[in-house]
CSV table of C-alpha atoms in Angstrom, one decimal:
chain,number,residue,atom,x,y,z
A,1,UNK,CA,97.7,115.2,105.8
A,2,UNK,CA,101.2,114.6,104.5
A,3,UNK,CA,101.8,113.5,100.9
A,4,UNK,CA,105.2,112.7,99.4
A,5,UNK,CA,105.6,112.0,95.7
A,6,UNK,CA,108.7,110.7,93.9
A,7,UNK,CA,109.9,111.8,90.5
A,8,UNK,CA,107.5,111.2,87.6
A,9,UNK,CA,108.3,108.6,85.0
A,10,UNK,CA,106.8,106.7,82.2
A,11,UNK,CA,105.4,103.2,83.0
A,12,UNK,CA,104.4,100.4,80.6
A,13,UNK,CA,102.0,97.8,82.0
A,14,UNK,CA,101.8,94.6,80.1
A,15,UNK,CA,99.3,91.8,80.3
A,16,UNK,CA,100.7,88.3,80.2
A,17,UNK,CA,98.9,85.8,78.0
A,18,UNK,CA,99.4,82.1,77.6
A,19,UNK,CA,99.8,80.9,74.0
A,20,UNK,CA,100.5,77.2,73.4
A,21,UNK,CA,101.7,76.7,77.0
A,22,UNK,CA,104.1,79.7,76.9
A,23,UNK,CA,103.6,83.0,78.7
A,24,UNK,CA,104.2,85.9,76.4
A,25,UNK,CA,103.5,89.7,76.6
A,26,UNK,CA,100.1,90.5,75.4
A,27,UNK,CA,98.4,93.9,75.3
A,28,UNK,CA,100.0,96.9,77.0
A,29,UNK,CA,99.1,100.4,78.2
A,30,UNK,CA,101.5,103.3,78.6
A,31,UNK,CA,101.0,105.7,81.5
A,32,UNK,CA,102.9,109.0,81.5
A,33,UNK,CA,103.7,111.1,84.5
A,34,UNK,CA,103.4,108.3,87.1
A,35,UNK,CA,104.9,109.1,90.5
A,36,UNK,CA,107.8,106.7,91.1
A,37,UNK,CA,107.0,106.8,94.8
A,38,UNK,CA,103.8,107.8,96.7
A,39,UNK,CA,103.6,108.2,100.5
A,40,UNK,CA,100.6,109.4,102.5
A,41,UNK,CA,100.1,110.0,106.2
A,42,UNK,CA,97.1,111.5,108.0
A,43,UNK,CA,95.9,112.0,111.5
A,44,UNK,CA,92.6,110.2,110.8
A,45,UNK,CA,91.1,108.1,108.0
A,46,UNK,CA,90.7,110.3,104.9
A,47,UNK,CA,87.0,109.9,104.8
A,48,UNK,CA,86.8,111.6,108.2
A,49,UNK,CA,89.1,114.5,107.1
A,50,UNK,CA,87.4,115.9,103.9
A,51,UNK,CA,84.9,115.2,101.2
A,52,UNK,CA,85.8,113.1,98.2
A,53,UNK,CA,85.9,116.1,95.8
A,54,UNK,CA,88.4,118.0,98.1
A,55,UNK,CA,90.6,114.9,98.4
A,56,UNK,CA,90.5,114.4,94.6
A,57,UNK,CA,91.3,118.1,93.9
A,58,UNK,CA,94.6,117.7,96.0
A,59,UNK,CA,95.4,114.2,94.7
A,60,UNK,CA,95.3,112.7,98.2
A,61,UNK,CA,95.2,108.9,98.1
A,62,UNK,CA,96.4,106.5,95.4
A,63,UNK,CA,92.9,106.1,94.0
A,64,UNK,CA,92.9,109.9,93.3
A,65,UNK,CA,96.4,110.1,91.6
A,66,UNK,CA,94.9,110.9,88.2
A,67,UNK,CA,97.0,108.3,86.3
A,68,UNK,CA,96.1,108.8,82.7
A,69,UNK,CA,97.0,106.4,79.9
A,70,UNK,CA,98.7,107.6,76.8
A,71,UNK,CA,96.5,109.2,74.1
A,72,UNK,CA,94.4,106.8,72.0
A,73,UNK,CA,93.9,104.2,74.8
A,74,UNK,CA,90.2,103.5,75.5
A,75,UNK,CA,89.2,104.4,79.1
A,76,UNK,CA,87.4,101.1,79.7
A,77,UNK,CA,90.5,99.2,78.4
A,78,UNK,CA,92.9,101.2,80.6
A,79,UNK,CA,90.9,100.7,83.9
A,80,UNK,CA,92.3,97.2,84.5
A,81,UNK,CA,95.8,98.3,83.6
A,82,UNK,CA,95.6,101.2,86.0
A,83,UNK,CA,94.5,98.9,88.8
A,84,UNK,CA,97.5,96.6,88.0
A,85,UNK,CA,99.9,99.6,88.0
A,86,UNK,CA,98.7,100.6,91.5
A,87,UNK,CA,98.8,97.0,92.8
A,88,UNK,CA,102.4,96.4,91.5
A,89,UNK,CA,103.7,99.6,93.0
A,90,UNK,CA,102.0,98.7,96.3
A,91,UNK,CA,103.7,95.3,96.2
A,92,UNK,CA,107.1,96.9,95.5
A,93,UNK,CA,106.6,99.1,98.5
A,94,UNK,CA,106.6,102.2,96.3
A,95,UNK,CA,103.1,103.2,97.3
A,96,UNK,CA,101.9,103.2,100.9
A,97,UNK,CA,98.6,101.5,101.7
A,98,UNK,CA,96.9,102.2,104.0
A,99,UNK,CA,97.7,105.7,105.1
A,100,UNK,CA,100.5,105.9,107.7
A,101,UNK,CA,99.6,107.6,111.0
A,102,UNK,CA,100.8,111.1,111.9
A,103,UNK,CA,101.8,111.5,115.5
A,104,UNK,CA,100.8,114.8,117.0
A,105,UNK,CA,103.2,116.0,119.7
A,106,UNK,CA,102.1,118.6,122.2
A,107,UNK,CA,99.1,119.7,120.1
A,108,UNK,CA,101.2,121.8,117.6
A,109,UNK,CA,104.1,119.7,116.3
A,110,UNK,CA,103.8,116.4,114.4
A,111,UNK,CA,106.0,113.5,113.4
A,112,UNK,CA,105.8,111.3,110.3
A,113,UNK,CA,107.9,108.2,109.7
A,114,UNK,CA,108.6,107.2,106.1
A,115,UNK,CA,110.3,104.1,104.9
A,116,UNK,CA,112.0,104.2,101.5
A,117,UNK,CA,112.4,100.7,99.9
A,118,UNK,CA,115.7,99.9,98.3
A,119,UNK,CA,114.1,100.1,94.8
A,120,UNK,CA,113.0,103.7,95.3
A,121,UNK,CA,113.9,106.0,92.4
A,122,UNK,CA,116.5,108.7,92.9
A,123,UNK,CA,115.7,112.3,92.2
A,124,UNK,CA,113.7,115.2,93.6
A,125,UNK,CA,110.6,114.4,95.7
A,126,UNK,CA,107.7,116.8,96.4
A,127,UNK,CA,106.4,116.8,99.9
A,128,UNK,CA,103.0,118.5,100.6
A,129,UNK,CA,101.7,119.2,104.1
A,130,UNK,CA,98.0,120.0,104.1
A,131,UNK,CA,96.1,121.3,107.1
A,132,UNK,CA,92.4,120.7,107.2
A,133,UNK,CA,89.8,122.1,109.4
A,134,UNK,CA,86.1,121.1,109.2
A,135,UNK,CA,86.7,119.5,105.9
A,136,UNK,CA,88.3,122.5,104.2
A,137,UNK,CA,91.9,123.2,103.4
A,138,UNK,CA,93.3,125.9,105.8
A,139,UNK,CA,96.9,125.8,104.9
A,140,UNK,CA,99.4,124.0,102.6
A,141,UNK,CA,103.2,123.8,102.7
A,142,UNK,CA,105.4,122.5,99.9
A,143,UNK,CA,108.9,121.1,100.4
A,144,UNK,CA,111.4,119.4,98.2
A,145,UNK,CA,113.3,116.3,99.2
A,146,UNK,CA,116.4,115.0,97.4
A,147,UNK,CA,116.8,111.2,97.4
A,148,UNK,CA,120.1,109.9,96.1
A,149,UNK,CA,122.4,106.9,96.5
A,150,UNK,CA,125.5,107.3,98.8
A,151,UNK,CA,128.5,105.3,99.7
A,152,UNK,CA,129.7,102.2,97.8
A,153,UNK,CA,126.3,101.7,96.1
A,154,UNK,CA,126.5,105.2,94.6
A,155,UNK,CA,130.1,104.6,93.4
A,156,UNK,CA,129.2,101.3,91.7
A,157,UNK,CA,126.0,102.8,90.2
A,158,UNK,CA,127.9,105.8,88.7
A,159,UNK,CA,130.7,103.6,87.4
A,160,UNK,CA,128.2,101.2,85.8
A,161,UNK,CA,126.4,104.0,84.0
A,162,UNK,CA,129.5,106.0,83.0
A,163,UNK,CA,131.6,103.0,81.9
A,164,UNK,CA,129.1,100.4,80.9
A,165,UNK,CA,131.4,98.2,78.7
A,166,UNK,CA,134.2,98.2,81.3
A,167,UNK,CA,131.7,97.4,84.1
A,168,UNK,CA,130.4,94.4,82.0
A,169,UNK,CA,133.9,93.1,81.5
A,170,UNK,CA,134.8,93.5,85.1
A,171,UNK,CA,131.6,91.7,86.2
A,172,UNK,CA,132.5,88.7,84.0
A,173,UNK,CA,136.1,88.6,85.3
A,174,UNK,CA,134.9,88.7,88.9
A,175,UNK,CA,132.3,86.0,88.3
A,176,UNK,CA,134.9,83.8,86.6
A,177,UNK,CA,137.4,84.4,89.5
A,178,UNK,CA,134.7,83.6,92.1
A,179,UNK,CA,133.8,80.4,90.3
A,180,UNK,CA,137.4,79.3,90.0
A,181,UNK,CA,138.1,80.1,93.7
A,182,UNK,CA,135.0,78.2,94.8
A,183,UNK,CA,136.1,75.2,92.7
A,184,UNK,CA,139.5,75.2,94.4
A,185,UNK,CA,138.0,75.6,97.9
A,186,UNK,CA,135.4,73.0,97.5
A,187,UNK,CA,137.5,70.6,95.5
A,188,UNK,CA,136.9,67.0,96.3
A,189,UNK,CA,140.0,64.9,97.2
């Protein structure tokens, strides 16, 4: 089994409520230490690899991530919000579902293909490779992956965060110029 987890972050899940025909934010639950990305691959379905308690101990599978709400949140109240958090991250492509297959090559080597969506958070990722035999953990290997932006995207991102006011002004100027230019190009005679 291969598990890759992205940098942990704080997530706030809000429930939308309709009041007088307008959708507004209702109740919310804060989750701390939520992986920004979760990928899992295995050679077989997890139920055929190990027992539930072994999988839970190693945090294998999105249902076993151990996402805990902030202190003071009733457990029954947080259950629906936890489900919504998992669903939203799956829709965004940040959590894989179902498990991706591991391709075994020559009986000893293996290959796993991961896809990072464009919205993946940057930072250090923890990769964990777990070897199971007869439902028991035989060996584990931990690796760290660095995910970062590169090229033009990285330059713009850094500029926007280091010089926010100037970036805002430049964005407005570019938008005005683009509008003016489009007006001239598509001007009706």
